Amino acid sequence: MDRTEDLIWDYLERVRIYLPIGSDDLLREIRTHLLEAAEDIGRGQVTPGAVMLAIEQLGDPKTVANEYAGTGRTKGPVPVELVTPLVRSVLVVAGIGVGLITASLLVGPAIAAALGEAQGIAVSVLTSVALGLCMLVALVIGVHVLESKGLPTEKTVLDMVLDVGTGPFQPPSRLSASVATVMLGIGAILVVHPSVMPLYSAEFRVFVPAIAVLLLLAAVLSLALTAFGENNLLLVVNVVLSAVWIWLVSQLVYTGWPTTYAWACEDGGCHLVSISEVLAENPPLGTVLDVIWLAALFLVVVLSVWETNVAISKVVYYLHIGRGLWWTGTWGCSWLLAWIARRRGLPPP
Amino acid sequence: MRWSKEIKRGAAELAILAVLSQGPSYGYEVVKRLRQHAGEFLALEQGTVYPLLRRLEGKRGLLNSEWNYDDPTRPKKYYSITEAGRHALHSMSRLWATLAAEMSNILEVCTDGPD
């Protein structure tokens, strides 16, 4: 790979951390600026030395991002260039925390009952999240104060800390949205497939159509994201779907392990085997299956709350920058396409 | 000096509109043309030019922009002045000329005054 491209991409990676959502066009503009400036410095040649000089002229990534995004306002004690990435990182930690708390409240008692112990999961999670947030803010401000100056293309400790918030708040790429469409579509078909339906317990079977419909709607949403990109309407739909998932989990908590039969294949033929018979011979296995099921539900709640938090934050941000309900063309950059572009000396896709 | 920064900020918009009234340009070209035509005081840095380009394009609608991918390794965002931009340039130029003339008069009278 070209050394000059490496230097520019590493620098742009640092600038990206401090830019708001959907600023990829700014990165393309900065990249072209650097190449042209380096060409002028190198008298027609874009050499690594000329690129480094052009980068030095452009300046510190934090300042550049702040200038280019044009915020330019101070916000309390936090340096203005840190506001965007710090808010994102706090939202990430808070989002995970709220997800864990909600899941603990919904699924925690059932897990406690299954294990025959434990209480106050929500309280301990809440304490951990609050401590985590305080540590994050203290760490960011501390590192900012102590930060040593390196090359402009080298990520600092502060960059690495704040990079936590960069990924989740980027719009989904077309590639990831199309993969999600296929996976969710397959999931929707599988849960109602004639060979799977006989396996469900009577308690769980009641919810199967709802699960299939939710998976199908999620697939349609991913298809819309692939075709039109992210916008406020699709984000709101995502919030509604996530809320329905959370409600569904609150009902599924009481069904227990969802299957009572399993397929067993031998001598070239397959037949149904009752799981209850296996469990009768091995009682601890029942507890293990219940805990696995509850852990899966716990994860669904955490992810759904997380999705809700991220979607609401994005809607607030998009409204703040004057976007309405519907627009097209906001896709993120998939890591695969970014890697290919970097290898070929192209700008960020 | 805060006062000179404020003057510079006000003049920068006018300078960018004037440069783009000559024809569409991309960011780096605008920076270079400003450096060519302006002296030390108004030689605007990229950190001033790009945000201004975005602001003039965005809410104020004085500029349009379009990506040019003729060289796919160096896509360029070309900014061009809109009809509203031309009107703004016209009235800003007149205001600037009036201000400059009136300030010259004041300074001439006051600095060559009684003493």
Short mmCIF file of C-alpha atoms in Angstrom, two decimals:
data_model
loop_
_atom_site.label_atom_id
_atom_site.label_comp_id
_atom_site.label_asym_id
_atom_site.label_seq_id
_atom_site.Cartn_x
_atom_site.Cartn_y
_atom_site.Cartn_z
CA MET A 1 0.00 0.00 0.00
CA ASP A 2 1.13 3.54 -0.78
CA ARG A 3 2.78 5.19 2.23
CA THR A 4 1.20 8.55 1.40
CA GLU A 5 -2.29 6.98 1.42
CA ASP A 6 -1.50 5.38 4.78
CA LEU A 7 -0.56 8.72 6.28
CA ILE A 8 -3.67 10.43 4.93
CA TRP A 9 -6.06 7.64 5.97
CA ASP A 10 -4.56 7.48 9.47
CA TYR A 11 -5.02 11.23 9.82
CA LEU A 12 -8.60 11.09 8.49
CA GLU A 13 -9.37 8.29 10.96
CA ARG A 14 -8.38 10.65 13.75
CA VAL A 15 -10.44 13.52 12.33
CA ARG A 16 -13.49 11.23 11.95
CA ILE A 17 -13.57 10.59 15.71
CA TYR A 18 -14.35 14.25 16.37
CA LEU A 19 -16.83 14.80 13.52
CA PRO A 20 -20.62 14.51 13.87
CA ILE A 21 -22.61 11.66 12.27
CA GLY A 22 -22.70 11.62 8.48
CA SER A 23 -19.63 13.77 7.84
CA ASP A 24 -18.03 11.45 5.27
CA ASP A 25 -18.23 14.13 2.57
CA LEU A 26 -16.09 16.35 4.80
CA LEU A 27 -13.46 13.63 5.02
CA ARG A 28 -13.41 13.33 1.22
CA GLU A 29 -13.01 17.09 0.95
CA ILE A 30 -10.18 17.14 3.50
CA ARG A 31 -8.45 14.23 1.74
CA THR A 32 -8.50 15.99 -1.64
CA HIS A 33 -7.28 19.16 0.07
CA LEU A 34 -4.34 17.27 1.59
CA LEU A 35 -3.39 15.64 -1.71
CA GLU A 36 -3.50 18.94 -3.60
CA ALA A 37 -1.60 20.77 -0.86
CA ALA A 38 1.01 17.97 -0.78
CA GLU A 39 1.35 18.17 -4.56
CA ASP A 40 1.99 21.91 -4.32
CA ILE A 41 4.53 21.41 -1.51
CA GLY A 42 6.27 18.59 -3.41
CA ARG A 43 6.27 20.62 -6.67
CA GLY A 44 4.05 18.19 -8.52
CA GLN A 45 5.10 15.08 -6.55
CA VAL A 46 2.99 13.64 -3.72
CA THR A 47 5.71 12.28 -1.44
CA PRO A 48 5.30 11.07 2.16
CA GLY A 49 7.30 14.08 3.34
CA ALA A 50 5.06 16.48 1.43
CA VAL A 51 1.97 14.77 2.83
CA MET A 52 3.31 15.09 6.37
CA LEU A 53 3.93 18.80 5.81
CA ALA A 54 0.44 19.26 4.37
CA ILE A 55 -1.02 17.45 7.38
CA GLU A 56 1.01 19.62 9.77
CA GLN A 57 -0.24 22.73 7.99
CA LEU A 58 -3.82 21.55 8.29
CA GLY A 59 -3.36 21.03 12.02
CA ASP A 60 -4.53 18.98 14.98
CA PRO A 61 -7.39 16.58 14.08
CA LYS A 62 -9.56 17.77 16.97
CA THR A 63 -9.27 21.40 15.93
CA VAL A 64 -9.69 20.60 12.24
CA ALA A 65 -12.86 18.58 12.89
CA ASN A 66 -14.27 21.35 15.05
CA GLU A 67 -13.44 24.02 12.48
CA TYR A 68 -14.79 22.02 9.54
CA ALA A 69 -17.96 20.99 11.32
CA GLY A 70 -18.30 24.68 12.14
CA THR A 71 -19.56 24.32 15.73
CA GLY A 72 -17.13 26.77 17.29
CA ARG A 73 -18.99 27.19 20.59
CA THR A 74 -17.77 26.37 24.07
CA LYS A 75 -19.92 24.08 26.19
CA GLY A 76 -19.22 24.41 29.90
CA PRO A 77 -15.95 22.95 31.17
CA VAL A 78 -15.58 20.50 28.27
CA PRO A 79 -13.29 21.69 25.44
CA VAL A 80 -15.53 22.29 22.43
CA GLU A 81 -13.73 19.85 20.14
CA LEU A 82 -14.34 17.05 22.64
CA VAL A 83 -18.10 17.62 22.96
CA THR A 84 -19.21 15.49 19.98
CA PRO A 85 -17.09 12.38 20.68
CA LEU A 86 -17.58 12.64 24.45
CA VAL A 87 -21.37 12.84 24.12
CA ARG A 88 -21.26 9.81 21.80
CA SER A 89 -19.09 7.81 24.20
CA VAL A 90 -21.29 8.70 27.19
CA LEU A 91 -24.35 7.66 25.18
CA VAL A 92 -22.68 4.33 24.37
CA VAL A 93 -21.94 3.58 28.03
CA ALA A 94 -25.33 4.89 29.19
CA GLY A 95 -27.08 2.94 26.41
CA ILE A 96 -25.46 -0.32 27.44
CA GLY A 97 -26.24 0.49 31.07
CA VAL A 98 -29.92 1.27 30.46
CA GLY A 99 -30.17 -1.89 28.35
CA LEU A 100 -28.69 -3.98 31.16
CA ILE A 101 -30.97 -2.39 33.75
CA THR A 102 -34.09 -2.92 31.65
CA ALA A 103 -33.08 -6.51 30.96
CA SER A 104 -32.36 -7.06 34.66
CA LEU A 105 -35.77 -5.74 35.63
CA LEU A 106 -37.57 -7.82 33.00
CA VAL A 107 -35.58 -11.05 32.98
CA GLY A 108 -33.61 -10.77 36.25
CA PRO A 109 -36.33 -12.15 38.57
CA ALA A 110 -36.80 -15.16 36.28
CA ILE A 111 -33.05 -15.83 36.25
CA ALA A 112 -32.96 -15.45 40.02
CA ALA A 113 -35.85 -17.91 40.32
CA ALA A 114 -34.12 -20.35 37.96
CA LEU A 115 -30.90 -20.16 39.94
CA GLY A 116 -32.72 -19.97 43.25
CA GLU A 117 -30.85 -16.89 44.46
CA ALA A 118 -29.77 -13.33 43.67
CA GLN A 119 -31.50 -10.03 44.13
CA GLY A 120 -30.89 -6.42 43.35
CA ILE A 121 -29.33 -7.06 39.93
CA ALA A 122 -30.76 -3.77 38.68
CA VAL A 123 -29.28 -1.83 41.60
CA SER A 124 -25.81 -3.27 41.09
CA VAL A 125 -25.97 -2.62 37.33
CA LEU A 126 -27.12 0.94 37.97
CA THR A 127 -24.21 1.52 40.36
CA SER A 128 -21.74 0.05 37.84
CA VAL A 129 -23.07 2.25 35.02
CA ALA A 130 -22.92 5.40 37.15
CA LEU A 131 -19.35 4.57 38.16
CA GLY A 132 -18.49 3.77 34.54
CA LEU A 133 -19.80 7.13 33.35
CA CYS A 134 -17.87 9.03 36.03
CA MET A 135 -14.69 7.13 35.16
CA LEU A 136 -15.17 7.76 31.44
CA VAL A 137 -15.57 11.52 31.90
CA ALA A 138 -12.63 11.66 34.36
CA LEU A 139 -10.48 9.57 32.02
CA VAL A 140 -11.25 11.74 28.98
CA ILE A 141 -10.56 15.01 30.77
CA GLY A 142 -7.44 13.57 32.50
CA VAL A 143 -6.01 12.17 29.28
CA HIS A 144 -6.76 15.42 27.48
CA VAL A 145 -4.77 17.33 30.07
CA LEU A 146 -1.84 14.89 30.05
CA GLU A 147 -1.88 14.08 26.36
CA SER A 148 1.56 14.11 24.75
CA LYS A 149 2.14 15.39 21.24
CA GLY A 150 2.94 12.73 18.65
CA LEU A 151 2.73 12.65 14.88
CA PRO A 152 -0.57 14.03 13.57
CA THR A 153 -1.31 10.66 11.98
CA GLU A 154 -0.82 8.67 15.20
CA LYS A 155 -3.86 7.98 17.34
CA THR A 156 -3.45 9.29 20.89
CA VAL A 157 -4.82 7.62 24.01
CA LEU A 158 -7.65 10.16 23.98
CA ASP A 159 -8.50 9.26 20.38
CA MET A 160 -8.63 5.59 21.31
CA VAL A 161 -10.92 6.26 24.28
CA LEU A 162 -13.27 8.44 22.25
CA ASP A 163 -13.23 6.06 19.28
CA VAL A 164 -15.63 3.90 21.34
CA GLY A 165 -18.46 6.19 20.34
CA THR A 166 -17.64 6.50 16.64
CA GLY A 167 -18.87 3.19 15.27
CA PRO A 168 -22.33 2.74 16.80
CA PHE A 169 -23.51 6.17 15.74
CA GLN A 170 -22.52 5.85 12.10
CA PRO A 171 -25.44 5.07 9.76
CA PRO A 172 -25.50 1.43 8.62
CA SER A 173 -23.66 0.72 5.41
CA ARG A 174 -25.54 -0.67 2.40
CA LEU A 175 -23.55 -3.87 2.75
CA SER A 176 -24.42 -4.45 6.42
CA ALA A 177 -28.08 -3.49 5.83
CA SER A 178 -28.37 -5.93 2.92
CA VAL A 179 -26.72 -8.73 4.94
CA ALA A 180 -29.18 -7.99 7.79
CA THR A 181 -32.09 -8.14 5.31
CA VAL A 182 -31.08 -11.62 4.17
CA MET A 183 -30.38 -12.94 7.69
CA LEU A 184 -33.64 -11.58 9.16
CA GLY A 185 -35.60 -12.86 6.16
CA ILE A 186 -34.11 -16.34 6.61
CA GLY A 187 -34.86 -16.12 10.35
CA ALA A 188 -38.51 -15.18 9.68
CA ILE A 189 -38.93 -18.18 7.36
CA LEU A 190 -37.12 -20.58 9.68
CA VAL A 191 -39.21 -19.87 12.80
CA VAL A 192 -42.43 -20.82 10.98
CA HIS A 193 -40.95 -23.57 8.80
CA PRO A 194 -43.10 -26.75 8.87
CA SER A 195 -40.12 -28.81 10.05
CA VAL A 196 -39.53 -26.45 13.02
CA MET A 197 -43.14 -25.80 14.13
CA PRO A 198 -43.67 -29.26 15.75
CA LEU A 199 -40.65 -28.68 18.01
CA TYR A 200 -42.13 -25.76 19.96
CA SER A 201 -43.74 -26.07 23.36
CA ALA A 202 -47.46 -25.19 23.53
CA GLU A 203 -46.71 -22.09 25.64
CA PHE A 204 -44.14 -20.79 23.16
CA ARG A 205 -46.06 -21.67 19.99
CA VAL A 206 -48.60 -18.90 20.77
CA PHE A 207 -45.87 -16.31 20.25
CA VAL A 208 -44.31 -17.77 17.10
CA PRO A 209 -46.45 -15.81 14.59
CA ALA A 210 -45.61 -12.57 16.40
CA ILE A 211 -41.89 -13.40 16.33
CA ALA A 212 -42.07 -14.24 12.61
CA VAL A 213 -43.89 -10.98 11.84
CA LEU A 214 -41.35 -8.97 13.88
CA LEU A 215 -38.44 -10.64 12.07
CA LEU A 216 -40.13 -9.99 8.74
CA LEU A 217 -40.73 -6.32 9.60
CA ALA A 218 -37.10 -6.00 10.69
CA ALA A 219 -36.06 -7.52 7.34
CA VAL A 220 -38.25 -4.99 5.49
CA LEU A 221 -36.72 -2.19 7.57
CA SER A 222 -33.22 -3.39 6.65
CA LEU A 223 -34.27 -3.56 3.01
CA ALA A 224 -35.49 0.05 3.23
CA LEU A 225 -32.16 1.03 4.82
CA THR A 226 -30.34 -0.68 1.96
CA ALA A 227 -32.45 1.10 -0.67
CA PHE A 228 -32.89 4.58 0.84
CA GLY A 229 -30.29 4.90 3.60
CA GLU A 230 -30.92 6.06 7.16
CA ASN A 231 -33.52 8.74 7.89
CA ASN A 232 -35.76 9.79 10.77
CA LEU A 233 -38.80 7.79 9.65
CA LEU A 234 -36.83 4.53 9.48
CA LEU A 235 -35.20 5.32 12.84
CA VAL A 236 -38.63 5.86 14.42
CA VAL A 237 -39.85 2.55 12.93
CA ASN A 238 -36.77 0.93 14.46
CA VAL A 239 -37.65 2.40 17.87
CA VAL A 240 -41.21 1.03 17.61
CA LEU A 241 -39.95 -2.42 16.59
CA SER A 242 -37.46 -2.45 19.47
CA ALA A 243 -40.23 -1.50 21.91
CA VAL A 244 -42.39 -4.37 20.63
CA TRP A 245 -39.45 -6.78 21.07
CA ILE A 246 -39.06 -5.63 24.68
CA TRP A 247 -42.78 -6.16 25.31
CA LEU A 248 -42.59 -9.60 23.69
CA VAL A 249 -39.67 -10.62 25.90
CA SER A 250 -41.67 -9.58 28.96
CA GLN A 251 -44.20 -12.26 27.90
CA LEU A 252 -41.66 -14.89 26.78
CA VAL A 253 -39.97 -14.84 30.19
CA TYR A 254 -42.78 -17.07 31.48
CA THR A 255 -42.76 -19.69 28.69
CA GLY A 256 -39.57 -21.47 29.72
CA TRP A 257 -37.36 -23.28 27.22
CA PRO A 258 -39.19 -22.95 23.86
CA THR A 259 -38.95 -26.50 22.50
CA THR A 260 -40.30 -29.79 23.78
CA TYR A 261 -39.09 -31.93 20.90
CA ALA A 262 -35.93 -32.28 18.84
CA TRP A 263 -35.21 -34.01 15.57
CA ALA A 264 -33.13 -37.18 15.84
CA CYS A 265 -31.78 -38.76 12.68
CA GLU A 266 -30.55 -42.32 12.49
CA ASP A 267 -30.55 -45.17 9.98
CA GLY A 268 -31.37 -42.76 7.14
CA GLY A 269 -34.58 -41.49 8.75
CA CYS A 270 -35.49 -38.67 11.14
CA HIS A 271 -38.04 -38.67 13.96
CA LEU A 272 -39.08 -36.44 16.84
CA VAL A 273 -37.62 -37.08 20.26
CA SER A 274 -39.23 -35.68 23.41
CA ILE A 275 -36.83 -33.40 25.30
CA SER A 276 -38.84 -33.93 28.49
CA GLU A 277 -37.74 -37.58 28.51
CA VAL A 278 -34.10 -36.52 28.27
CA LEU A 279 -34.66 -33.96 31.02
CA ALA A 280 -36.33 -36.51 33.27
CA GLU A 281 -33.15 -38.58 33.10
CA ASN A 282 -30.92 -35.53 33.63
CA PRO A 283 -32.68 -32.82 35.76
CA PRO A 284 -29.78 -30.29 35.94
CA LEU A 285 -29.96 -30.00 32.14
CA GLY A 286 -33.40 -28.39 32.52
CA THR A 287 -31.95 -25.61 34.65
CA VAL A 288 -29.11 -25.12 32.16
CA LEU A 289 -31.59 -24.82 29.25
CA ASP A 290 -33.75 -22.36 31.21
CA VAL A 291 -30.74 -20.19 32.01
CA ILE A 292 -29.60 -20.27 28.35
CA TRP A 293 -33.10 -19.23 27.25
CA LEU A 294 -33.27 -16.41 29.80
CA ALA A 295 -29.77 -15.26 28.86
CA ALA A 296 -30.90 -15.08 25.22
CA LEU A 297 -33.96 -13.04 26.24
CA PHE A 298 -31.73 -10.83 28.39
CA LEU A 299 -29.55 -10.18 25.34
CA VAL A 300 -32.59 -9.35 23.18
CA VAL A 301 -33.70 -6.71 25.72
CA VAL A 302 -30.20 -5.22 26.02
CA LEU A 303 -29.88 -4.98 22.23
CA SER A 304 -33.40 -3.59 21.81
CA VAL A 305 -32.89 -0.90 24.44
CA TRP A 306 -29.51 -0.13 22.89
CA GLU A 307 -31.09 0.19 19.42
CA THR A 308 -33.76 2.47 20.88
CA ASN A 309 -31.21 4.73 22.58
CA VAL A 310 -29.02 5.02 19.50
CA ALA A 311 -32.02 5.64 17.23
CA ILE A 312 -33.46 8.34 19.52
CA SER A 313 -30.04 10.05 19.80
CA LYS A 314 -29.72 10.04 16.02
CA VAL A 315 -33.24 11.45 15.51
CA VAL A 316 -32.47 14.24 17.97
CA TYR A 317 -29.20 14.97 16.15
CA TYR A 318 -30.79 14.91 12.69
CA LEU A 319 -33.59 17.23 13.83
CA HIS A 320 -30.96 19.50 15.39
CA ILE A 321 -29.19 19.87 12.01
CA GLY A 322 -32.49 20.62 10.27
CA ARG A 323 -33.35 17.24 8.72
CA GLY A 324 -37.04 16.36 8.40
CA LEU A 325 -38.74 12.98 8.52
CA TRP A 326 -37.63 11.51 5.20
CA TRP A 327 -34.60 11.85 2.96
CA THR A 328 -32.46 9.41 1.03
CA GLY A 329 -28.78 8.70 0.63
CA THR A 330 -27.38 8.53 4.19
CA TRP A 331 -25.35 5.34 4.33
CA GLY A 332 -22.36 4.54 6.47
CA CYS A 333 -19.06 3.27 5.21
CA SER A 334 -18.64 -0.48 5.55
CA TRP A 335 -15.25 -1.59 6.84
CA LEU A 336 -14.86 -3.82 3.79
CA LEU A 337 -15.40 -1.00 1.28
CA ALA A 338 -13.20 1.32 3.37
CA TRP A 339 -10.43 -1.29 3.33
CA ILE A 340 -10.74 -1.75 -0.46
CA ALA A 341 -10.73 2.04 -1.02
CA ARG A 342 -7.63 2.44 1.13
CA ARG A 343 -5.83 -0.32 -0.75
CA ARG A 344 -6.68 1.29 -4.09
CA GLY A 345 -5.78 4.85 -3.08
CA LEU A 346 -9.39 6.04 -3.27
CA PRO A 347 -11.22 8.39 -0.89
CA PRO A 348 -13.46 7.04 1.91
CA PRO A 349 -16.59 5.62 0.20
CA MET B 1 -6.83 41.12 18.22
CA ARG B 2 -10.56 40.45 18.52
CA TRP B 3 -11.57 43.49 16.47
CA SER B 4 -9.44 42.51 13.47
CA LYS B 5 -10.84 38.95 13.65
CA GLU B 6 -14.36 40.31 13.47
CA ILE B 7 -13.56 42.48 10.46
CA LYS B 8 -11.86 39.52 8.81
CA ARG B 9 -14.85 37.29 9.41
CA GLY B 10 -17.21 39.79 7.81
CA ALA B 11 -14.90 40.35 4.86
CA ALA B 12 -14.28 36.63 4.33
CA GLU B 13 -17.86 35.93 3.19
CA LEU B 14 -17.69 38.74 0.68
CA ALA B 15 -14.27 37.59 -0.56
CA ILE B 16 -15.45 33.99 -1.06
CA LEU B 17 -18.59 35.10 -2.91
CA ALA B 18 -16.44 37.36 -5.10
CA VAL B 19 -14.02 34.52 -5.93
CA LEU B 20 -16.88 32.14 -6.78
CA SER B 21 -18.64 34.76 -8.92
CA GLN B 22 -15.76 34.19 -11.38
CA GLY B 23 -16.78 30.54 -11.77
CA PRO B 24 -17.20 27.31 -9.79
CA SER B 25 -14.24 26.21 -7.63
CA TYR B 26 -13.49 23.49 -5.12
CA GLY B 27 -12.27 24.16 -1.57
CA TYR B 28 -8.52 24.03 -2.13
CA GLU B 29 -8.82 26.16 -5.27
CA VAL B 30 -10.79 28.80 -3.33
CA VAL B 31 -8.08 28.85 -0.62
CA LYS B 32 -5.37 29.25 -3.29
CA ARG B 33 -7.20 31.98 -5.20
CA LEU B 34 -7.78 33.92 -1.99
CA ARG B 35 -4.07 33.62 -1.19
CA GLN B 36 -3.20 34.87 -4.69
CA HIS B 37 -5.48 37.88 -4.65
CA ALA B 38 -5.48 38.85 -0.99
CA GLY B 39 -2.68 40.33 1.03
CA GLU B 40 -1.41 39.14 4.38
CA PHE B 41 -4.47 40.32 6.29
CA LEU B 42 -7.12 38.50 4.27
CA ALA B 43 -5.14 35.37 3.32
CA LEU B 44 -7.74 32.99 4.75
CA GLU B 45 -6.76 29.62 6.13
CA GLN B 46 -8.61 26.44 5.18
CA GLY B 47 -10.04 26.30 8.69
CA THR B 48 -11.91 29.52 7.91
CA VAL B 49 -12.76 28.88 4.27
CA TYR B 50 -14.36 25.42 4.48
CA PRO B 51 -16.80 26.19 7.32
CA LEU B 52 -17.77 29.39 5.52
CA LEU B 53 -18.37 27.52 2.28
CA ARG B 54 -20.62 25.10 4.13
CA ARG B 55 -22.48 27.87 5.90
CA LEU B 56 -23.00 29.88 2.70
CA GLU B 57 -24.25 26.74 1.00
CA GLY B 58 -26.39 25.40 3.83
CA LYS B 59 -28.92 27.56 5.57
CA ARG B 60 -28.22 30.69 3.56
CA GLY B 61 -28.45 29.11 0.10
CA LEU B 62 -25.94 31.52 -1.42
CA LEU B 63 -23.88 28.66 -2.87
CA ASN B 64 -24.56 25.32 -4.54
CA SER B 65 -22.22 22.38 -4.48
CA GLU B 66 -21.69 19.35 -6.66
CA TRP B 67 -19.19 16.50 -6.41
CA ASN B 68 -16.96 15.96 -9.41
CA TYR B 69 -15.51 12.45 -9.78
CA ASP B 70 -13.56 13.00 -13.03
CA ASP B 71 -10.49 11.88 -11.08
CA PRO B 72 -11.89 9.12 -8.81
CA THR B 73 -8.83 9.26 -6.56
CA ARG B 74 -9.47 12.95 -5.88
CA PRO B 75 -13.17 13.75 -5.85
CA LYS B 76 -13.72 17.49 -5.72
CA LYS B 77 -16.69 19.32 -4.29
CA TYR B 78 -17.28 22.26 -6.61
CA TYR B 79 -19.04 25.29 -5.15
CA SER B 80 -20.89 27.72 -7.42
CA ILE B 81 -22.71 30.92 -6.63
CA THR B 82 -26.54 30.90 -6.78
CA GLU B 83 -28.81 33.69 -7.95
CA ALA B 84 -29.41 34.60 -4.30
CA GLY B 85 -25.64 34.58 -3.85
CA ARG B 86 -25.18 37.04 -6.71
CA HIS B 87 -27.78 39.38 -5.19
CA ALA B 88 -26.04 39.11 -1.82
CA LEU B 89 -22.65 39.76 -3.42
CA HIS B 90 -24.02 42.82 -5.18
CA SER B 91 -25.54 44.37 -2.05
CA MET B 92 -22.57 43.38 0.14
CA SER B 93 -20.13 44.97 -2.34
CA ARG B 94 -22.12 48.21 -2.34
CA LEU B 95 -22.26 48.24 1.44
CA TRP B 96 -18.55 47.52 1.67
CA ALA B 97 -17.72 50.37 -0.75
CA THR B 98 -19.96 52.77 1.19
CA LEU B 99 -18.46 51.72 4.50
CA ALA B 100 -14.91 52.03 3.19
CA ALA B 101 -15.60 55.51 1.76
CA GLU B 102 -17.32 56.76 4.91
CA MET B 103 -14.61 55.36 7.17
CA SER B 104 -11.93 57.00 5.02
CA ASN B 105 -13.70 60.34 5.39
CA ILE B 106 -14.05 59.98 9.15
CA LEU B 107 -10.45 58.92 9.62
CA GLU B 108 -9.19 61.64 7.31
CA VAL B 109 -11.10 64.36 9.18
CA CYS B 110 -10.40 63.07 12.66
CA THR B 111 -6.73 62.23 12.23
CA ASP B 112 -6.00 65.57 10.46
CA GLY B 113 -8.05 67.45 13.06
CA PRO B 114 -7.22 70.46 15.34
CA ASP B 115 -3.87 69.17 16.52
#
